[in-house]
XYZ file of C-alpha atoms in Angstrom:
296
model
C -54.494 -99.605 -207.284
C -50.905 -100.629 -208.005
C -47.726 -98.755 -207.116
C -47.198 -97.435 -210.651
C -50.653 -95.853 -210.724
C -50.063 -94.249 -207.321
C -46.742 -92.791 -208.468
C -48.258 -91.431 -211.685
C -51.183 -89.783 -209.924
C -48.786 -88.354 -207.327
C -46.681 -86.875 -210.120
C -49.813 -85.393 -211.728
C -50.802 -83.911 -208.379
C -47.367 -82.305 -208.017
C -47.706 -80.766 -211.498
C -51.167 -79.414 -210.665
C -50.043 -77.947 -207.338
C -46.959 -76.385 -208.950
C -49.099 -74.841 -211.707
C -51.556 -73.372 -209.192
C -48.651 -72.048 -207.079
C -47.045 -70.292 -210.059
C -50.342 -68.744 -211.184
C -51.107 -67.585 -207.646
C -47.636 -66.016 -207.291
C -48.421 -63.923 -210.385
C -51.496 -62.462 -208.670
C -53.832 -63.995 -211.235
C -57.316 -64.700 -209.917
C -58.161 -68.044 -211.481
C -61.896 -67.698 -210.942
C -62.250 -63.998 -211.771
C -62.311 -64.647 -215.503
C -63.942 -67.533 -217.365
C -60.947 -67.885 -219.697
C -58.574 -68.237 -216.728
C -60.844 -70.809 -215.115
C -61.216 -72.844 -218.321
C -57.461 -72.725 -218.929
C -56.672 -73.920 -215.423
C -59.298 -76.642 -215.660
C -57.795 -77.783 -218.949
C -54.308 -77.894 -217.439
C -55.511 -80.028 -214.534
C -57.421 -82.337 -216.887
C -54.412 -82.776 -219.178
C -52.108 -83.636 -216.273
C -54.567 -86.154 -214.825
C -55.516 -87.780 -218.136
C -51.885 -88.001 -219.292
C -50.827 -89.760 -216.095
C -53.803 -92.135 -216.142
C -53.480 -93.077 -219.821
C -49.719 -93.591 -219.519
C -50.189 -95.949 -216.560
C -53.006 -97.812 -218.305
C -50.929 -98.606 -221.363
C -47.782 -99.390 -219.411
C -49.753 -101.966 -217.429
C -51.398 -103.252 -220.601
C -48.017 -103.793 -222.233
C -47.022 -105.980 -219.286
C -49.916 -108.394 -219.776
C -51.018 -108.172 -223.423
C -49.794 -110.685 -225.967
C -49.698 -110.065 -229.693
C -52.087 -112.041 -231.898
C -53.199 -112.126 -235.498
C -51.642 -112.777 -238.885
C -48.164 -111.410 -239.507
C -47.577 -109.431 -242.701
C -45.045 -110.863 -245.137
C -42.839 -107.776 -244.998
C -40.452 -107.271 -242.115
C -37.529 -105.033 -241.304
C -34.504 -106.687 -239.703
C -36.795 -109.380 -238.367
C -39.337 -106.904 -237.015
C -42.774 -107.445 -238.525
C -46.319 -106.201 -237.996
C -49.700 -107.816 -237.688
C -52.460 -107.357 -240.245
C -54.917 -106.303 -237.574
C -57.678 -103.774 -238.168
C -57.142 -100.229 -236.975
C -58.561 -99.901 -233.444
C -62.069 -98.491 -233.725
C -61.318 -95.824 -231.117
C -58.509 -94.445 -233.271
C -60.715 -94.381 -236.364
C -63.618 -92.683 -234.575
C -61.250 -90.164 -232.975
C -59.750 -89.284 -236.366
C -63.212 -88.896 -237.889
C -64.385 -86.719 -234.997
C -61.328 -84.439 -235.203
C -61.693 -84.178 -238.983
C -65.371 -83.208 -238.756
C -64.614 -80.731 -235.989
C -61.821 -79.131 -238.047
C -64.175 -78.738 -241.015
C -66.766 -77.072 -238.792
C -64.128 -74.849 -237.166
C -62.562 -73.721 -240.456
C -65.728 -73.311 -242.552
C -68.534 -72.488 -240.121
C -67.387 -71.793 -236.570
C -64.427 -69.535 -237.342
C -64.159 -69.212 -241.137
C -60.668 -68.646 -242.474
C -61.889 -65.655 -244.495
C -63.485 -63.934 -241.498
C -61.977 -62.933 -238.170
C -58.297 -63.484 -237.491
C -56.049 -62.337 -234.671
C -53.486 -61.090 -237.200
C -56.180 -59.050 -238.961
C -57.365 -57.566 -235.677
C -53.784 -56.723 -234.715
C -53.179 -54.992 -238.056
C -56.389 -52.993 -237.658
C -55.341 -51.947 -234.150
C -51.911 -50.879 -235.436
C -53.449 -48.797 -238.228
C -55.860 -47.148 -235.775
C -53.040 -46.374 -233.351
C -50.818 -44.997 -236.118
C -53.626 -42.706 -237.295
C -54.077 -41.424 -233.746
C -50.309 -40.973 -233.369
C -50.087 -39.016 -236.629
C -52.924 -36.710 -235.561
C -51.397 -36.001 -232.147
C -47.891 -35.244 -233.458
C -48.637 -33.679 -236.847
C -47.512 -30.227 -235.642
C -44.660 -31.337 -233.359
C -41.833 -28.816 -232.961
C -38.230 -29.593 -233.917
C -37.148 -30.406 -230.353
C -39.945 -32.940 -229.994
C -39.190 -34.432 -233.403
C -35.503 -34.759 -232.573
C -36.263 -36.509 -229.283
C -38.739 -38.797 -231.028
C -36.257 -39.434 -233.847
C -33.547 -40.460 -231.403
C -35.875 -43.072 -229.878
C -36.725 -44.429 -233.330
C -33.049 -44.474 -234.307
C -32.073 -46.435 -231.198
C -34.787 -49.019 -231.873
C -34.622 -49.345 -235.673
C -31.221 -48.103 -236.827
C -28.454 -48.342 -234.248
C -28.015 -52.107 -234.688
C -26.342 -51.422 -238.043
C -25.346 -47.745 -237.889
C -24.141 -47.648 -234.276
C -25.509 -45.778 -231.288
C -23.777 -42.572 -232.387
C -24.569 -43.110 -236.084
C -20.900 -43.513 -237.026
C -21.536 -46.630 -239.129
C -19.543 -48.985 -236.885
C -16.214 -48.532 -238.670
C -17.542 -48.857 -242.197
C -20.066 -51.626 -241.608
C -22.959 -49.275 -242.463
C -23.557 -45.688 -243.550
C -21.784 -43.090 -241.392
C -24.332 -40.370 -240.625
C -21.729 -37.982 -239.271
C -20.760 -37.258 -242.904
C -22.652 -37.485 -246.187
C -20.442 -39.809 -248.267
C -16.924 -41.172 -248.147
C -14.522 -40.990 -251.082
C -14.794 -44.760 -251.552
C -18.589 -44.593 -251.705
C -18.550 -41.832 -254.300
C -16.076 -43.760 -256.458
C -18.224 -46.895 -256.154
C -21.282 -45.032 -257.457
C -19.287 -43.401 -260.273
C -17.858 -46.736 -261.360
C -20.977 -48.878 -260.987
C -23.872 -46.449 -261.350
C -26.999 -46.458 -259.204
C -30.665 -47.202 -259.828
C -32.437 -47.936 -256.573
C -33.895 -44.878 -254.940
C -36.664 -44.043 -257.408
C -35.793 -40.417 -258.126
C -37.450 -38.677 -261.129
C -34.088 -38.393 -262.902
C -33.937 -42.202 -262.973
C -30.841 -44.381 -263.077
C -27.341 -42.983 -262.892
C -25.204 -44.793 -265.505
C -21.773 -46.134 -264.675
C -18.621 -44.453 -265.933
C -19.744 -40.807 -265.886
C -16.128 -39.972 -264.990
C -12.890 -41.911 -264.990
C -9.332 -41.808 -263.696
C -8.152 -38.523 -262.231
C -11.508 -36.855 -262.900
C -13.351 -39.484 -260.847
C -10.801 -39.113 -258.050
C -11.184 -35.336 -258.017
C -14.994 -35.572 -257.915
C -14.882 -38.134 -255.088
C -12.523 -36.012 -252.991
C -14.657 -32.910 -253.591
C -17.976 -34.555 -252.619
C -16.491 -36.427 -249.634
C -15.058 -33.137 -248.399
C -18.508 -31.588 -248.214
C -18.196 -29.854 -251.587
C -15.940 -27.195 -250.122
C -13.076 -25.516 -251.911
C -12.510 -25.323 -255.639
C -14.987 -27.311 -257.682
C -13.365 -29.714 -260.199
C -14.252 -29.051 -263.825
C -15.315 -32.692 -264.157
C -18.101 -32.085 -261.637
C -20.122 -30.580 -264.486
C -21.076 -34.144 -265.429
C -22.629 -34.529 -261.964
C -24.177 -31.066 -261.841
C -26.472 -31.770 -264.787
C -28.563 -34.033 -262.522
C -27.543 -33.185 -258.964
C -27.225 -29.444 -259.522
C -23.975 -27.524 -259.413
C -24.548 -27.042 -255.685
C -24.994 -30.824 -255.322
C -28.337 -30.490 -253.552
C -30.317 -32.609 -255.976
C -32.131 -30.131 -258.253
C -35.139 -29.710 -255.947
C -35.646 -33.407 -255.364
C -35.002 -34.592 -258.920
C -31.934 -36.620 -257.834
C -30.087 -37.409 -254.581
C -28.682 -34.620 -252.452
C -24.892 -35.027 -252.295
C -24.421 -32.487 -249.507
C -26.798 -33.459 -246.705
C -29.475 -35.893 -245.613
C -32.482 -33.891 -246.722
C -36.082 -35.047 -246.267
C -36.345 -36.231 -249.879
C -33.229 -38.387 -249.643
C -34.375 -39.904 -246.339
C -37.808 -40.635 -247.818
C -36.397 -42.389 -250.879
C -33.977 -44.523 -248.844
C -36.568 -45.484 -246.218
C -39.194 -46.271 -248.845
C -36.986 -48.174 -251.301
C -34.032 -49.407 -249.296
C -30.539 -49.087 -250.697
C -27.709 -51.339 -251.814
C -24.184 -50.000 -252.041
C -20.569 -50.942 -251.427
C -21.224 -51.405 -247.697
C -24.209 -53.737 -248.016
C -27.970 -53.722 -248.468
C -30.438 -51.769 -246.326
C -34.041 -53.043 -246.528
C -37.071 -50.833 -247.075
C -38.725 -49.473 -243.931
C -41.916 -48.241 -245.596
C -44.164 -50.529 -243.545
C -42.314 -49.964 -240.274
C -42.558 -46.231 -239.647
C -45.222 -43.571 -240.132
C -44.772 -40.248 -241.964
C -44.341 -38.346 -238.682
C -41.782 -40.900 -237.505
C -39.936 -40.547 -240.808
C -39.888 -36.770 -240.330
C -38.604 -37.209 -236.773
C -35.909 -39.652 -237.879
C -34.818 -37.195 -240.590
C -34.439 -34.394 -238.036
C -32.360 -36.625 -235.777
C -30.106 -37.973 -238.556
C -29.507 -34.409 -239.746
C -28.393 -33.494 -236.234
C -25.715 -36.191 -236.296
C -23.784 -34.464 -239.094
C -23.881 -30.970 -237.580
């Protein structure tokens, strides 16, 4: 056995010992579970085979000489021989191909079990259990739950306190800013899926639009501008959305939260994606309670 082979096997041994040491430090019993044992055996085999094969071919390159007929083509003086593909390579390719066909069509068909499918089924089962447990949660519980959801799903854009990070996202401490109202008046809106449908652009202009924007941004307090009548036909003269027919301009009610979470929303600040596959109905209710508390 030459020096190179000894060094390679020594390196493989170091890898094996290091692997066993790490696994042992994690309090994993290698032999307590067949999967652990097979995995460890595979790791040892890979380390040993890799070292042995590498040494074999390094030594072979030292002694082998090229032979055969050179192909006519070459690249910068580098050519290749017209030798047959080594039989071992061909048989290995054929074996792997046949195994893959068996694995995909018979052993573990692509239209049968999948880890992703099992995960999705587990998530649906857990969500159903969660919904049943918390279906009658009180407001304090919902608020606490909503805060946790907000900190995981929402605070990255809206800020930990829900202040919108200086205009980078919606500020939940107030309903709408003057600039946002003017943007909707000027450009219209057709994203949230309310029964009233799209709001056309240009419902008010100039001083009337300014007066409406100031009135809505101020929480609809004080004297109502005469031009607000154009808004009241859909949103109601109290601005609360005509019992869910259009968006509530006063507060973040459950209907508004549902439409935004289900459909997403694009406005002057940016685009918020839909969250309809990310939270359950109870979580949506909890998030609504918490967001409402931010503007009180």
